[in-house]
Short mmCIF file of N, CA, C and O in Angstrom, two decimals:
data_model
loop_
_atom_site.label_atom_id
_atom_site.label_comp_id
_atom_site.label_asym_id
_atom_site.label_seq_id
_atom_site.Cartn_x
_atom_site.Cartn_y
_atom_site.Cartn_z
N MET A 10 2.27 -10.58 17.14
CA MET A 10 1.67 -9.33 16.96
C MET A 10 0.54 -9.52 15.97
O MET A 10 0.34 -10.35 15.11
N ASN A 11 -0.58 -8.89 16.46
CA ASN A 11 -1.90 -9.09 15.88
C ASN A 11 -1.91 -8.08 14.62
O ASN A 11 -1.33 -7.05 14.60
N THR A 12 -2.82 -8.39 13.43
CA THR A 12 -2.81 -7.39 12.15
C THR A 12 -2.84 -6.13 12.58
O THR A 12 -2.75 -5.37 11.84
N LYS A 13 -3.79 -5.66 13.37
CA LYS A 13 -3.94 -4.03 13.83
C LYS A 13 -2.63 -3.41 14.09
O LYS A 13 -2.31 -2.46 13.58
N LEU A 14 -1.81 -4.39 14.91
CA LEU A 14 -0.60 -3.79 15.35
C LEU A 14 0.49 -3.58 14.09
O LEU A 14 1.03 -2.73 13.84
N LYS A 15 0.39 -4.59 13.24
CA LYS A 15 1.43 -4.77 12.09
C LYS A 15 0.94 -3.61 11.03
O LYS A 15 1.76 -2.69 10.73
N GLY A 16 -0.57 -3.38 11.30
CA GLY A 16 -0.79 -2.01 10.16
C GLY A 16 -0.45 -0.75 10.89
O GLY A 16 0.09 -0.06 10.00
N ASP A 17 -0.62 -0.67 12.00
CA ASP A 17 0.08 0.42 12.73
C ASP A 17 1.52 0.97 12.42
O ASP A 17 1.79 1.92 12.04
N ILE A 18 2.07 -0.40 12.62
CA ILE A 18 3.59 -0.24 12.50
C ILE A 18 3.96 0.22 11.13
O ILE A 18 4.93 1.21 10.49
N ALA A 19 3.20 -0.04 9.94
CA ALA A 19 3.25 -0.06 8.50
C ALA A 19 2.94 1.33 8.03
O ALA A 19 3.69 2.01 7.54
N GLU A 20 1.96 2.03 8.97
CA GLU A 20 1.29 3.32 8.46
C GLU A 20 2.53 4.22 8.90
O GLU A 20 2.86 5.09 8.52
N GLN A 21 3.02 3.94 10.63
CA GLN A 21 4.07 5.13 11.09
C GLN A 21 5.33 4.77 10.25
O GLN A 21 5.89 5.73 9.99
N ALA A 22 5.94 3.62 9.75
CA ALA A 22 7.01 3.37 8.61
C ALA A 22 6.47 4.22 7.46
O ALA A 22 7.55 5.16 7.03
N VAL A 23 5.57 4.39 7.02
CA VAL A 23 5.10 5.27 5.98
C VAL A 23 5.43 6.55 5.90
O VAL A 23 5.74 7.55 5.52
N ILE A 24 4.68 7.06 7.41
CA ILE A 24 4.61 8.39 7.62
C ILE A 24 6.01 8.99 7.82
O ILE A 24 6.72 10.08 7.05
N LEU A 25 7.28 8.22 8.65
CA LEU A 25 8.38 8.51 8.47
C LEU A 25 9.24 8.52 7.21
O LEU A 25 9.55 9.80 7.01
N LYS A 26 9.05 7.57 6.60
CA LYS A 26 9.62 7.92 4.96
C LYS A 26 9.06 8.90 4.38
O LYS A 26 9.95 9.71 3.87
N THR A 27 7.93 9.28 4.55
CA THR A 27 7.60 10.22 3.51
C THR A 27 7.85 11.97 4.32
O THR A 27 7.98 12.97 3.48
N LEU A 28 7.62 11.82 5.47
CA LEU A 28 8.43 13.18 6.18
C LEU A 28 9.95 13.38 5.78
O LEU A 28 10.05 14.50 5.50
N LYS A 29 10.37 12.25 5.82
CA LYS A 29 12.11 12.21 5.34
C LYS A 29 12.11 12.94 3.98
O LYS A 29 13.14 13.40 3.47
N LYS A 30 11.10 12.39 2.98
CA LYS A 30 11.32 13.17 1.57
C LYS A 30 10.88 14.44 1.51
O LYS A 30 10.63 15.13 0.33
N GLY A 31 10.35 14.93 2.92
CA GLY A 31 10.06 16.35 2.79
C GLY A 31 8.14 16.63 2.44
O GLY A 31 7.91 17.66 2.15
N TRP A 32 7.55 15.41 2.30
CA TRP A 32 6.02 15.55 1.75
C TRP A 32 5.29 15.64 3.38
O TRP A 32 5.74 15.56 4.48
N ASP A 33 4.23 16.48 3.41
CA ASP A 33 3.44 16.80 4.59
C ASP A 33 2.46 15.50 4.73
O ASP A 33 2.43 15.00 3.77
N VAL A 34 2.40 15.03 6.06
CA VAL A 34 1.22 13.97 6.22
C VAL A 34 0.09 14.29 6.86
O VAL A 34 0.63 15.11 8.15
N SER A 35 -1.03 14.02 6.65
CA SER A 35 -2.20 14.06 7.64
C SER A 35 -2.71 12.67 7.82
O SER A 35 -2.84 11.75 7.04
N VAL A 36 -3.30 12.40 8.89
CA VAL A 36 -3.60 11.24 9.40
C VAL A 36 -5.30 11.51 9.97
O VAL A 36 -5.59 12.20 10.90
N PRO A 37 -6.00 10.70 9.39
CA PRO A 37 -7.58 10.85 9.64
C PRO A 37 -7.96 10.44 10.92
O PRO A 37 -7.08 9.39 11.38
N ILE A 38 -8.77 10.72 11.61
CA ILE A 38 -9.06 10.50 12.80
C ILE A 38 -10.22 8.98 12.80
O ILE A 38 -11.02 9.11 12.00
N GLY A 39 -9.77 8.10 13.32
CA GLY A 39 -10.72 6.65 13.08
C GLY A 39 -10.10 6.04 11.90
O GLY A 39 -8.97 6.23 11.22
N ASP A 40 -10.62 4.57 11.68
CA ASP A 40 -10.38 3.83 10.70
C ASP A 40 -11.40 3.42 9.57
O ASP A 40 -11.67 2.47 9.45
N ARG A 41 -12.35 4.35 9.58
CA ARG A 41 -13.56 4.24 8.92
C ARG A 41 -13.53 4.39 7.52
O ARG A 41 -14.63 4.09 6.57
N LEU A 42 -12.62 5.21 7.15
CA LEU A 42 -12.12 6.01 5.85
C LEU A 42 -11.31 4.79 5.19
O LEU A 42 -10.86 4.00 5.45
N PRO A 43 -11.56 4.70 3.76
CA PRO A 43 -11.06 3.80 2.97
C PRO A 43 -9.50 4.06 2.61
O PRO A 43 -8.94 3.46 1.62
N TYR A 44 -9.12 5.03 3.17
CA TYR A 44 -7.47 5.56 3.14
C TYR A 44 -7.21 5.71 4.21
O TYR A 44 -7.85 5.83 5.42
N ASP A 45 -5.88 5.46 4.64
CA ASP A 45 -4.96 5.87 5.93
C ASP A 45 -3.88 6.73 6.22
O ASP A 45 -4.47 7.29 7.11
N LEU A 46 -3.78 7.54 4.95
CA LEU A 46 -3.22 8.65 5.09
C LEU A 46 -3.48 9.66 4.19
O LEU A 46 -3.98 9.52 3.09
N VAL A 47 -3.36 10.64 4.29
CA VAL A 47 -3.17 12.19 3.22
C VAL A 47 -2.03 12.52 3.06
O VAL A 47 -1.31 13.35 4.02
N LEU A 48 -1.30 12.58 1.80
CA LEU A 48 0.17 13.12 1.53
C LEU A 48 -0.04 14.58 0.91
O LEU A 48 -0.98 14.46 -0.15
N ASP A 49 0.56 15.70 1.25
CA ASP A 49 0.37 16.73 0.53
C ASP A 49 2.10 16.81 -0.17
O ASP A 49 2.82 17.14 0.49
N VAL A 50 1.75 16.79 -1.46
CA VAL A 50 2.99 16.41 -2.36
C VAL A 50 3.02 17.77 -3.21
O VAL A 50 2.38 17.70 -3.92
N GLU A 51 3.85 18.74 -2.87
CA GLU A 51 3.90 20.06 -3.77
C GLU A 51 2.61 20.87 -3.94
O GLU A 51 2.26 20.97 -4.86
N GLY A 52 1.88 20.39 -2.77
CA GLY A 52 0.63 21.22 -2.80
C GLY A 52 -0.56 20.50 -3.67
O GLY A 52 -1.78 21.13 -3.59
N THR A 53 -0.15 19.17 -3.69
CA THR A 53 -1.23 18.10 -4.27
C THR A 53 -1.51 17.19 -3.19
O THR A 53 -0.63 16.45 -2.61
N LEU A 54 -2.90 16.98 -2.88
CA LEU A 54 -3.32 15.98 -1.77
C LEU A 54 -3.37 14.41 -2.42
O LEU A 54 -4.44 14.53 -3.42
N LEU A 55 -3.14 13.60 -1.84
CA LEU A 55 -3.25 12.02 -2.40
C LEU A 55 -3.65 11.47 -0.98
O LEU A 55 -3.05 11.12 0.01
N LYS A 56 -4.68 10.55 -1.39
CA LYS A 56 -5.10 9.67 -0.46
C LYS A 56 -4.37 8.32 -0.64
O LYS A 56 -4.03 7.94 -1.56
N ILE A 57 -3.78 7.74 0.67
CA ILE A 57 -2.72 6.57 0.68
C ILE A 57 -3.53 5.52 1.46
O ILE A 57 -3.94 5.61 2.68
N GLN A 58 -3.33 4.29 1.22
CA GLN A 58 -3.91 3.03 1.73
C GLN A 58 -2.62 2.46 1.97
O GLN A 58 -1.72 1.98 1.10
N VAL A 59 -2.33 2.03 3.37
CA VAL A 59 -1.28 1.58 3.90
C VAL A 59 -1.54 -0.18 4.00
O VAL A 59 -2.26 -0.34 4.79
N LYS A 60 -0.94 -0.98 3.44
CA LYS A 60 -1.03 -2.36 3.98
C LYS A 60 0.41 -3.13 4.05
O LYS A 60 1.43 -2.38 3.72
N SER A 61 0.31 -3.71 5.27
CA SER A 61 1.52 -4.56 5.85
C SER A 61 1.90 -5.99 5.33
O SER A 61 0.63 -6.60 5.21
N ALA A 62 2.85 -6.30 4.68
CA ALA A 62 2.90 -7.56 3.85
C ALA A 62 3.30 -8.66 5.15
O ALA A 62 3.98 -8.34 5.86
N TRP A 63 3.00 -10.03 4.76
CA TRP A 63 3.16 -11.01 5.67
C TRP A 63 4.14 -11.89 4.60
O TRP A 63 3.74 -12.18 3.50
N PHE A 64 4.89 -13.09 5.34
CA PHE A 64 5.73 -13.80 4.44
C PHE A 64 4.75 -15.23 4.36
O PHE A 64 4.60 -15.64 5.58
N ASP A 65 4.99 -15.74 3.25
CA ASP A 65 4.29 -17.08 3.05
C ASP A 65 5.38 -17.75 2.83
O ASP A 65 6.22 -17.81 2.00
N SER A 66 5.38 -18.71 3.69
CA SER A 66 6.59 -19.57 4.03
C SER A 66 6.74 -20.81 3.03
O SER A 66 7.56 -21.42 2.56
N ILE A 67 5.33 -20.89 2.55
CA ILE A 67 5.20 -22.10 1.24
C ILE A 67 5.56 -21.54 0.11
O ILE A 67 6.41 -22.57 -0.65
N LYS A 68 4.93 -20.40 -0.32
CA LYS A 68 5.27 -19.88 -1.50
C LYS A 68 6.82 -18.89 -1.75
O LYS A 68 7.10 -18.74 -2.71
N GLN A 69 7.12 -18.99 -0.53
CA GLN A 69 8.63 -17.85 -0.51
C GLN A 69 8.44 -16.68 -0.78
O GLN A 69 9.35 -16.32 -1.48
N ASN A 70 7.59 -15.82 -0.55
CA ASN A 70 7.58 -14.60 -0.96
C ASN A 70 6.41 -14.02 -0.16
O ASN A 70 6.08 -14.34 1.00
N TYR A 71 6.52 -12.52 -0.18
CA TYR A 71 5.63 -11.71 0.91
C TYR A 71 4.23 -11.74 0.32
O TYR A 71 3.86 -11.37 -0.95
N VAL A 72 3.13 -11.15 1.01
CA VAL A 72 1.69 -11.31 0.43
C VAL A 72 1.01 -10.01 1.03
O VAL A 72 0.89 -9.91 2.50
N VAL A 73 0.03 -9.65 0.47
CA VAL A 73 -0.96 -8.52 0.88
C VAL A 73 -2.10 -8.78 0.43
O VAL A 73 -2.24 -9.20 -0.77
N ASP A 74 -3.17 -8.58 1.25
CA ASP A 74 -4.86 -8.67 0.78
C ASP A 74 -4.90 -7.52 0.44
O ASP A 74 -4.50 -6.32 1.00
N ASN A 75 -5.67 -7.38 -0.90
CA ASN A 75 -6.11 -5.99 -1.39
C ASN A 75 -7.50 -6.00 -1.49
O ASN A 75 -8.18 -4.80 -2.09
N ARG A 76 -7.95 -6.22 -0.46
CA ARG A 76 -9.18 -6.17 -0.19
C ARG A 76 -9.45 -5.41 1.02
O ARG A 76 -8.53 -5.55 2.22
N ARG A 77 -10.63 -4.80 1.27
CA ARG A 77 -10.96 -4.10 2.53
C ARG A 77 -11.53 -5.25 3.51
O ARG A 77 -12.21 -5.86 3.07
N THR A 78 -11.01 -5.08 4.86
CA THR A 78 -11.53 -6.12 5.84
C THR A 78 -12.29 -5.48 6.85
O THR A 78 -11.71 -4.14 7.26
N LYS A 79 -13.51 -5.44 7.08
CA LYS A 79 -14.58 -4.91 8.10
C LYS A 79 -14.88 -6.25 8.73
O LYS A 79 -14.84 -7.16 8.67
N THR A 80 -14.63 -5.75 10.35
CA THR A 80 -14.89 -6.94 11.40
C THR A 80 -15.94 -6.17 12.31
O THR A 80 -15.87 -5.05 12.66
N ASN A 81 -16.77 -6.87 12.97
CA ASN A 81 -17.61 -6.64 13.93
C ASN A 81 -17.52 -7.91 14.92
O ASN A 81 -16.65 -8.91 14.61
N ARG A 82 -18.42 -8.09 15.99
CA ARG A 82 -18.06 -8.98 16.78
C ARG A 82 -18.31 -10.46 16.46
O ARG A 82 -17.97 -11.41 16.78
N ARG A 83 -19.24 -10.76 15.49
CA ARG A 83 -19.66 -11.45 14.61
C ARG A 83 -18.99 -12.25 13.54
O ARG A 83 -18.74 -13.25 13.16
N LYS A 84 -18.58 -11.36 12.87
CA LYS A 84 -18.02 -11.65 11.56
C LYS A 84 -17.15 -10.84 10.72
O LYS A 84 -17.21 -9.66 11.21
N MET A 85 -16.07 -11.37 9.65
CA MET A 85 -15.30 -10.55 9.11
C MET A 85 -15.82 -10.55 7.76
O MET A 85 -16.16 -11.63 7.16
N VAL A 86 -15.95 -9.28 6.94
CA VAL A 86 -16.50 -9.24 5.69
C VAL A 86 -15.33 -8.47 4.95
O VAL A 86 -14.40 -7.27 5.39
N ARG A 87 -15.08 -9.16 3.86
CA ARG A 87 -13.64 -8.62 2.65
C ARG A 87 -14.80 -7.92 1.59
O ARG A 87 -15.41 -8.74 1.16
N GLU A 88 -14.27 -6.48 1.25
CA GLU A 88 -14.99 -6.08 0.19
C GLU A 88 -13.78 -5.70 -0.74
O GLU A 88 -12.75 -5.22 -0.40
N GLU A 89 -13.98 -5.45 -2.04
CA GLU A 89 -13.14 -4.81 -2.73
C GLU A 89 -13.14 -3.29 -2.90
O GLU A 89 -14.20 -2.61 -2.56
N TYR A 90 -12.17 -2.58 -2.88
CA TYR A 90 -12.07 -1.13 -2.73
C TYR A 90 -12.71 -0.78 -4.23
O TYR A 90 -12.64 -1.12 -5.18
N ASP A 91 -12.90 0.76 -4.09
CA ASP A 91 -13.77 1.38 -5.31
C ASP A 91 -12.65 1.99 -5.80
O ASP A 91 -11.43 2.91 -5.26
N ASP A 92 -12.67 2.73 -6.99
CA ASP A 92 -12.09 3.58 -7.81
C ASP A 92 -11.52 4.81 -7.10
O ASP A 92 -10.40 4.88 -7.13
N SER A 93 -12.38 5.41 -6.36
CA SER A 93 -12.09 6.65 -5.82
C SER A 93 -11.81 6.87 -4.42
O SER A 93 -11.75 7.60 -3.58
N ASP A 94 -11.50 5.15 -3.82
CA ASP A 94 -11.23 5.23 -2.50
C ASP A 94 -9.84 5.81 -2.01
O ASP A 94 -9.63 6.17 -0.62
N PHE A 95 -9.05 5.38 -2.98
CA PHE A 95 -7.51 5.96 -2.50
C PHE A 95 -6.75 6.19 -3.93
O PHE A 95 -6.96 5.98 -4.83
N ASP A 96 -5.67 7.08 -3.92
CA ASP A 96 -4.94 7.41 -4.90
C ASP A 96 -3.87 6.13 -5.05
O ASP A 96 -3.23 5.75 -6.63
N PHE A 97 -3.32 5.80 -3.98
CA PHE A 97 -2.29 4.83 -3.96
C PHE A 97 -2.23 4.03 -2.92
O PHE A 97 -2.80 4.43 -1.71
N ALA A 98 -1.81 2.98 -2.98
CA ALA A 98 -1.54 1.78 -1.81
C ALA A 98 0.20 1.55 -1.87
O ALA A 98 0.88 1.77 -2.89
N ILE A 99 0.47 1.72 -0.57
CA ILE A 99 1.69 1.78 -0.52
C ILE A 99 1.98 0.45 0.57
O ILE A 99 1.24 0.44 1.56
N LEU A 100 2.74 -1.12 -0.02
CA LEU A 100 2.56 -1.94 0.45
C LEU A 100 4.10 -2.07 1.22
O LEU A 100 5.03 -1.47 0.71
N TYR A 101 4.19 -2.42 2.50
CA TYR A 101 5.16 -2.34 3.21
C TYR A 101 5.94 -3.67 3.97
O TYR A 101 4.97 -4.58 4.34
N ILE A 102 7.01 -4.08 3.42
CA ILE A 102 7.70 -5.13 3.89
C ILE A 102 8.21 -4.91 5.16
O ILE A 102 9.64 -4.43 4.91
N GLU A 103 7.85 -5.14 6.37
CA GLU A 103 8.85 -4.49 7.64
C GLU A 103 10.43 -5.16 7.75
O GLU A 103 10.97 -4.29 7.88
N ASN A 104 10.44 -6.54 7.74
CA ASN A 104 11.68 -7.01 7.93
C ASN A 104 12.74 -6.57 6.91
O ASN A 104 14.01 -6.42 7.05
N LEU A 105 12.22 -5.97 6.10
CA LEU A 105 13.11 -5.60 4.80
C LEU A 105 13.17 -4.30 4.41
O LEU A 105 13.90 -3.92 3.97
N ASN A 106 12.22 -3.41 5.04
CA ASN A 106 12.26 -2.12 4.71
C ASN A 106 11.87 -1.55 3.32
O ASN A 106 12.71 -0.96 3.34
N VAL A 107 11.14 -2.43 3.17
CA VAL A 107 10.84 -1.99 1.59
C VAL A 107 9.54 -1.44 1.47
O VAL A 107 8.50 -2.40 2.07
N TYR A 108 9.23 -0.74 0.47
CA TYR A 108 8.03 -0.05 0.24
C TYR A 108 7.70 -0.60 -1.35
O TYR A 108 8.42 -0.39 -2.35
N TYR A 109 6.06 -1.17 -1.71
CA TYR A 109 5.84 -1.02 -3.07
C TYR A 109 4.77 -0.09 -3.09
O TYR A 109 3.68 0.31 -2.07
N ILE A 110 5.11 0.82 -4.08
CA ILE A 110 4.05 2.09 -4.39
C ILE A 110 3.07 1.83 -5.55
O ILE A 110 3.78 2.08 -6.48
N MET A 111 1.94 1.51 -5.43
CA MET A 111 0.95 0.91 -6.59
C MET A 111 -0.34 2.05 -6.41
O MET A 111 -0.74 2.21 -5.64
N PRO A 112 -0.06 2.44 -7.86
CA PRO A 112 -1.38 3.47 -8.12
C PRO A 112 -2.61 2.68 -7.86
O PRO A 112 -2.54 1.41 -7.88
N SER A 113 -3.77 3.52 -7.43
CA SER A 113 -4.78 2.61 -6.81
C SER A 113 -5.30 1.49 -7.95
O SER A 113 -5.75 0.31 -7.77
N ASP A 114 -5.68 1.90 -9.48
CA ASP A 114 -5.93 1.08 -10.33
C ASP A 114 -4.98 -0.35 -10.53
O ASP A 114 -5.62 -1.44 -10.33
N VAL A 115 -3.78 -0.21 -10.55
CA VAL A 115 -2.92 -1.33 -10.33
C VAL A 115 -2.90 -2.43 -9.02
O VAL A 115 -3.44 -3.58 -9.19
N PHE A 116 -3.32 -1.53 -7.97
CA PHE A 116 -3.58 -2.28 -6.67
C PHE A 116 -4.77 -3.10 -6.96
O PHE A 116 -4.80 -4.47 -6.37
N ARG A 117 -5.70 -2.43 -7.45
CA ARG A 117 -7.39 -3.24 -7.44
C ARG A 117 -7.14 -4.22 -8.71
O ARG A 117 -8.27 -5.12 -8.42
N SER A 118 -6.41 -3.93 -9.73
CA SER A 118 -6.32 -5.23 -10.79
C SER A 118 -5.71 -6.79 -10.16
O SER A 118 -6.09 -7.46 -11.07
N TYR A 119 -5.15 -6.75 -9.16
CA TYR A 119 -4.66 -7.92 -8.87
C TYR A 119 -5.98 -8.85 -8.29
O TYR A 119 -7.12 -8.14 -7.91
N GLY A 120 -6.08 -10.03 -8.27
CA GLY A 120 -6.89 -10.88 -7.64
C GLY A 120 -6.97 -10.43 -6.01
O GLY A 120 -7.04 -9.33 -5.75
N SER A 121 -7.35 -11.34 -5.12
CA SER A 121 -7.50 -11.29 -3.59
C SER A 121 -6.24 -10.87 -2.98
O SER A 121 -6.24 -10.27 -1.85
N GLU A 122 -5.05 -11.43 -3.69
CA GLU A 122 -3.74 -11.09 -3.01
C GLU A 122 -2.82 -10.62 -4.03
O GLU A 122 -2.73 -11.03 -5.08
N ILE A 123 -1.70 -9.86 -3.49
CA ILE A 123 -0.67 -9.50 -4.32
C ILE A 123 0.50 -10.38 -3.81
O ILE A 123 0.77 -10.08 -2.51
N HIS A 124 1.21 -11.01 -4.55
CA HIS A 124 2.67 -11.43 -4.29
C HIS A 124 3.90 -11.01 -4.32
O HIS A 124 3.96 -10.42 -5.66
N LEU A 125 4.74 -10.48 -3.60
CA LEU A 125 5.86 -9.86 -3.81
C LEU A 125 7.08 -10.58 -3.56
O LEU A 125 7.57 -11.09 -2.69
N VAL A 126 7.68 -10.72 -4.70
CA VAL A 126 9.05 -11.56 -4.82
C VAL A 126 10.39 -11.00 -4.39
O VAL A 126 10.50 -9.86 -5.07
N GLU A 127 10.61 -11.08 -3.38
CA GLU A 127 11.97 -10.65 -3.18
C GLU A 127 13.32 -11.54 -2.93
O GLU A 127 14.04 -11.52 -2.01
N THR A 128 13.60 -11.87 -4.47
CA THR A 128 14.37 -12.96 -4.64
C THR A 128 14.95 -12.95 -5.84
O THR A 128 14.17 -12.62 -6.68
N ASP A 129 16.37 -12.96 -6.27
CA ASP A 129 16.53 -12.80 -7.66
C ASP A 129 16.66 -14.19 -8.12
O ASP A 129 17.32 -14.41 -9.43
N LYS A 130 16.25 -15.35 -7.61
CA LYS A 130 16.34 -16.64 -8.50
C LYS A 130 15.53 -16.92 -9.30
O LYS A 130 15.51 -17.94 -9.95
N ARG A 131 14.51 -16.05 -9.68
CA ARG A 131 13.44 -16.08 -10.97
C ARG A 131 13.94 -15.70 -11.87
O ARG A 131 14.71 -14.72 -12.20
N GLN A 132 13.81 -16.20 -13.38
CA GLN A 132 14.23 -16.25 -14.42
C GLN A 132 13.55 -14.44 -14.75
O GLN A 132 14.09 -13.89 -15.41
N ARG A 133 12.20 -14.48 -14.47
CA ARG A 133 11.44 -13.54 -14.90
C ARG A 133 10.79 -12.78 -13.67
O ARG A 133 10.09 -13.17 -12.69
N LYS A 134 10.86 -11.13 -13.60
CA LYS A 134 10.47 -10.67 -12.68
C LYS A 134 9.11 -10.36 -12.79
O LYS A 134 8.42 -10.25 -13.72
N PRO A 135 8.38 -10.44 -11.44
CA PRO A 135 6.89 -10.36 -11.59
C PRO A 135 6.66 -9.06 -11.89
O PRO A 135 7.11 -7.73 -11.62
N LYS A 136 5.06 -8.70 -12.04
CA LYS A 136 4.74 -7.57 -12.41
C LYS A 136 4.87 -6.52 -11.48
O LYS A 136 5.27 -5.24 -11.86
N SER A 137 4.87 -6.94 -10.18
CA SER A 137 4.97 -5.96 -9.09
C SER A 137 6.21 -5.46 -8.89
O SER A 137 6.31 -4.29 -8.23
N ALA A 138 7.43 -5.73 -9.35
CA ALA A 138 8.60 -5.60 -9.39
C ALA A 138 8.87 -4.08 -9.54
O ALA A 138 9.72 -3.32 -8.88
N GLN A 139 8.26 -3.76 -10.53
CA GLN A 139 8.45 -2.15 -11.34
C GLN A 139 7.98 -1.25 -9.99
O GLN A 139 8.08 -0.16 -10.40
N TYR A 140 7.28 -1.88 -8.71
CA TYR A 140 6.67 -0.67 -8.05
C TYR A 140 7.31 -0.87 -6.82
O TYR A 140 7.06 -0.01 -5.63
N ARG A 141 8.68 -1.34 -6.65
CA ARG A 141 9.56 -1.51 -5.72
C ARG A 141 10.05 -0.30 -5.45
O ARG A 141 10.74 0.14 -6.14
N ASN A 142 9.76 0.16 -4.33
CA ASN A 142 10.35 1.76 -4.07
C ASN A 142 10.04 2.85 -5.08
O ASN A 142 11.36 3.76 -5.23
N ALA A 143 9.14 2.66 -5.75
CA ALA A 143 8.96 3.61 -6.89
C ALA A 143 7.96 4.92 -6.50
O ALA A 143 7.15 5.24 -6.86
N TRP A 144 8.66 5.42 -5.31
CA TRP A 144 8.49 6.67 -5.04
C TRP A 144 7.70 7.96 -6.03
O TRP A 144 7.30 8.69 -5.71
N GLU A 145 8.75 7.67 -6.94
CA GLU A 145 8.54 8.60 -8.14
C GLU A 145 7.06 8.76 -8.97
O GLU A 145 6.77 9.81 -9.26
N LEU A 146 6.40 7.80 -8.64
CA LEU A 146 4.95 7.64 -8.98
C LEU A 146 4.15 8.81 -8.30
O LEU A 146 3.36 9.24 -8.94
N ILE A 147 4.44 8.74 -7.25
CA ILE A 147 3.85 9.80 -6.27
C ILE A 147 4.10 11.30 -6.75
O ILE A 147 3.24 11.87 -6.89
N LEU A 148 5.55 11.72 -7.18
CA LEU A 148 6.05 12.88 -7.56
C LEU A 148 5.26 13.14 -8.88
O LEU A 148 4.91 14.29 -9.23
N GLN A 149 5.30 11.93 -9.79
CA GLN A 149 4.72 12.27 -10.88
C GLN A 149 3.34 12.64 -11.39
O GLN A 149 2.77 13.44 -11.76
N ARG A 150 2.53 11.96 -10.09
CA ARG A 150 0.96 12.06 -10.24
C ARG A 150 0.85 13.55 -9.39
O ARG A 150 -0.08 14.24 -9.98
N ALA A 151 1.60 13.85 -8.55
CA ALA A 151 1.26 15.45 -8.20
C ALA A 151 1.78 16.56 -9.20
O ALA A 151 1.09 17.49 -9.35
N ALA A 152 2.87 16.04 -10.06
CA ALA A 152 2.78 17.15 -10.81
C ALA A 152 2.00 17.25 -12.01
O ALA A 152 1.84 18.17 -12.63
N LEU A 153 1.62 16.05 -12.37
CA LEU A 153 0.27 15.88 -13.28
C LEU A 153 -0.93 16.90 -12.71
O LEU A 153 -1.71 17.46 -13.59
N ALA A 154 -1.01 16.69 -11.56
CA ALA A 154 -1.96 17.55 -10.70
C ALA A 154 -1.74 19.16 -10.96
O ALA A 154 -2.90 19.91 -11.01
N GLU A 155 -0.74 19.35 -10.92
CA GLU A 155 -0.36 20.94 -11.02
C GLU A 155 -0.36 21.60 -12.34
O GLU A 155 -0.57 22.70 -12.62
N MET A 156 -0.51 20.75 -13.44
CA MET A 156 -0.42 21.47 -14.79
C MET A 156 -1.90 21.87 -15.15
O MET A 156 -2.93 21.30 -14.75
N PRO A 157 -1.69 22.97 -15.87
CA PRO A 157 -3.05 23.45 -16.11
C PRO A 157 -3.89 23.00 -17.08
O PRO A 157 -3.29 22.29 -17.78
N ARG A 158 -4.79 22.85 -17.10
CA ARG A 158 -5.78 22.28 -18.05
C ARG A 158 -6.66 22.89 -19.16
O ARG A 158 -6.66 24.06 -18.81
#
């Protein structure tokens, strides 16, 4: 399976999950925008970047590249995302059907890769563990946006 297909599967998994939560979803046309989906959560629109994780057999964990990848026929260019590119990144581990929901600033704070540990054999949980299936973060952001200023 190529990376484009894996990305499409991850996007569809996120769409299904969010629809089951009762949230509305819009899908931008094309892939030129820095986000993949727009969620309408209780009247608040949130831009979502979806990433598909792959298994690193050497490190025994799942990995997501947290940079934007642009390609043309001659070369592949990776760039960091900007503050305003999206509100949340949703990282999807397909074979486990697990989602990591990270605010944009957290997602961007990692180096070039985010390692997701899906084993309990470690003494200390990694920083990413708090974002595992943390859908409430999206609800909290929507609630904050609704508050009068």
